[in-house]
Amino acid sequence: MEGRRLMKKVSFSRVYSFSSSHRLHSPTLDDNANLDVYDKCNNLNGHGHDYKLEVTLHATPDPETGMVYPLDAFDHAVNAVLQVLDYRHLDKEVPFFKEHISTGEVIIGYLWNEIKDRLPGGLLHHLRLWETNNNYFDLGKEN
Ligand code: NI
């Protein structure tokens, strides 16, 4: 009976942080329209955020370790992705964001693809990206 209960799938989440600067500016809108859409986030010299990222894995715990996924492997996968963004100006220094507007919506999609590629198939379940204390974005299998 005990064994059967342990076979249930479990969600395991960890919270990470990174700091980046960016400027929201659409190349297909003129300067006035950009200012209307993005307001102060369109500031020519950019601005910064202390982002927080919640990463949730979902799996049956490994019967040998009792864990969904080892902590060090989890950290290794996520940190490899975040170190590309941390202390960078996204639009100027990260190739993907030279081509894509660095809104929270776009950043979380980028993070999903990059983190998923570094984890065993099907393990990544959900991301929540906090851009400010008031704004967050969700992406995952429940959405
Ligand atoms: Ni911003």
Coordinates of C-alpha atoms and ligand atoms in Angstrom, one line a residue:
M1 CA 0.0 0.0 0.0
E2 CA 2.8 2.4 1.0
G3 CA 4.6 1.7 -2.3
R4 CA 1.4 2.4 -4.3
R5 CA 1.1 5.8 -2.7
L6 CA 4.7 6.7 -3.5
M7 CA 4.1 6.2 -7.2
K8 CA 1.9 9.3 -7.4
K9 CA 3.3 12.2 -9.5
V10 CA 4.6 15.1 -7.5
S11 CA 5.4 18.7 -8.4
F12 CA 8.7 20.1 -7.2
S13 CA 9.5 23.8 -7.6
R14 CA 12.5 25.9 -7.0
V15 CA 12.8 29.7 -7.2
Y16 CA 15.7 31.4 -9.1
S17 CA 16.5 35.0 -9.7
F18 CA 18.4 37.1 -12.3
S19 CA 18.8 40.8 -13.1
S20 CA 18.7 42.2 -16.6
S21 CA 18.1 45.5 -18.3
H22 CA 16.1 46.0 -21.5
R23 CA 14.1 48.4 -23.6
L24 CA 10.6 47.6 -25.0
H25 CA 10.5 48.9 -28.6
S26 CA 8.8 47.3 -31.6
P27 CA 10.6 47.7 -34.9
T28 CA 7.2 47.6 -36.7
L29 CA 5.8 50.6 -34.8
D30 CA 6.9 54.2 -35.2
D31 CA 8.4 56.1 -32.2
N32 CA 5.1 57.7 -31.2
A33 CA 3.3 54.4 -31.3
N34 CA 6.1 52.7 -29.3
L35 CA 5.7 55.4 -26.6
D36 CA 2.0 54.9 -26.5
V37 CA 2.3 51.1 -26.2
Y38 CA 5.2 50.8 -23.8
D39 CA 5.2 54.2 -22.1
K40 CA 8.2 54.5 -19.8
C41 CA 9.4 51.0 -20.7
N42 CA 10.3 52.5 -24.1
N43 CA 12.9 54.8 -22.4
L44 CA 15.8 55.1 -24.9
N45 CA 18.5 54.1 -22.4
G46 CA 16.6 51.1 -21.0
H47 CA 15.7 50.1 -17.4
G48 CA 16.3 47.1 -15.3
H49 CA 14.4 44.3 -13.4
D50 CA 15.3 41.9 -10.7
Y51 CA 13.4 38.9 -12.2
K52 CA 12.3 35.9 -10.1
L53 CA 11.6 32.6 -11.8
E54 CA 9.7 29.7 -10.3
V55 CA 10.4 26.4 -12.1
T56 CA 8.1 23.5 -11.5
L57 CA 9.0 19.9 -12.4
H58 CA 6.3 17.1 -12.3
A59 CA 7.1 13.4 -12.2
T60 CA 6.8 10.2 -10.3
P61 CA 9.6 10.2 -7.7
D62 CA 12.6 7.9 -8.6
P63 CA 12.0 4.8 -6.4
E64 CA 15.8 4.6 -5.7
T65 CA 16.3 8.2 -4.5
G66 CA 12.7 9.2 -3.6
M67 CA 13.2 12.4 -5.5
V68 CA 11.5 13.9 -8.6
Y69 CA 14.9 15.1 -9.8
P70 CA 18.3 15.7 -8.1
L71 CA 18.7 19.3 -6.8
D72 CA 22.2 19.8 -8.3
A73 CA 21.1 18.7 -11.8
F74 CA 18.0 20.9 -11.5
D75 CA 20.2 23.9 -10.6
H76 CA 22.7 23.1 -13.3
A77 CA 20.1 23.1 -16.0
V78 CA 18.4 26.3 -14.9
N79 CA 21.5 28.2 -14.0
A80 CA 23.0 27.4 -17.5
V81 CA 20.1 29.3 -19.0
L82 CA 19.9 32.2 -16.5
Q83 CA 23.6 33.0 -16.7
V84 CA 23.2 34.0 -20.3
L85 CA 20.7 36.7 -19.1
D86 CA 22.0 37.7 -15.7
Y87 CA 23.6 41.2 -15.5
R88 CA 23.1 41.7 -19.3
H89 CA 21.2 44.2 -21.4
L90 CA 18.9 41.6 -23.1
D91 CA 18.3 43.5 -26.3
K92 CA 21.9 44.4 -26.8
E93 CA 23.8 41.3 -25.5
V94 CA 21.5 38.3 -25.9
P95 CA 21.2 37.2 -29.6
F96 CA 17.6 35.9 -29.2
F97 CA 16.4 39.3 -27.9
K98 CA 18.0 41.2 -30.7
E99 CA 15.3 39.6 -32.8
H100 CA 12.5 39.4 -30.3
I101 CA 10.9 42.1 -28.1
S102 CA 11.9 41.4 -24.5
T103 CA 8.5 41.5 -22.8
G104 CA 7.8 39.2 -19.9
E105 CA 5.6 37.1 -22.3
V106 CA 8.4 36.6 -24.7
I107 CA 11.1 36.1 -22.0
I108 CA 9.1 33.3 -20.4
G109 CA 8.6 31.5 -23.8
Y110 CA 12.4 31.7 -24.3
L111 CA 13.0 30.4 -20.8
W112 CA 10.6 27.5 -21.4
N113 CA 12.4 26.3 -24.5
E114 CA 15.9 26.7 -23.1
I115 CA 15.2 25.0 -19.8
K116 CA 13.1 22.2 -21.4
D117 CA 16.1 21.4 -23.7
R118 CA 18.3 20.8 -20.6
L119 CA 16.0 18.5 -18.7
P120 CA 14.7 14.9 -19.4
G121 CA 11.7 14.9 -21.6
G122 CA 8.3 15.7 -20.0
L123 CA 9.8 16.8 -16.7
L124 CA 9.3 20.6 -17.0
H125 CA 5.8 21.4 -16.0
H126 CA 5.3 25.1 -15.3
L127 CA 7.2 28.4 -15.2
R128 CA 6.2 31.6 -13.4
L129 CA 8.3 34.7 -14.2
W130 CA 8.0 37.7 -11.8
E131 CA 9.1 40.9 -13.6
T132 CA 8.1 43.2 -10.8
N133 CA 6.3 42.8 -7.4
N134 CA 3.1 43.4 -9.3
N135 CA 3.6 41.6 -12.6
Y136 CA 4.0 37.9 -13.3
F137 CA 3.6 35.6 -16.3
D138 CA 2.7 31.9 -16.3
L139 CA 3.6 29.3 -18.9
G140 CA 3.1 25.5 -18.5
K141 CA 1.0 22.5 -19.1
E142 CA -1.9 23.8 -17.0
N143 CA -2.2 26.9 -19.1
Ligands
NI1 NI 10.9 46.4 -18.2

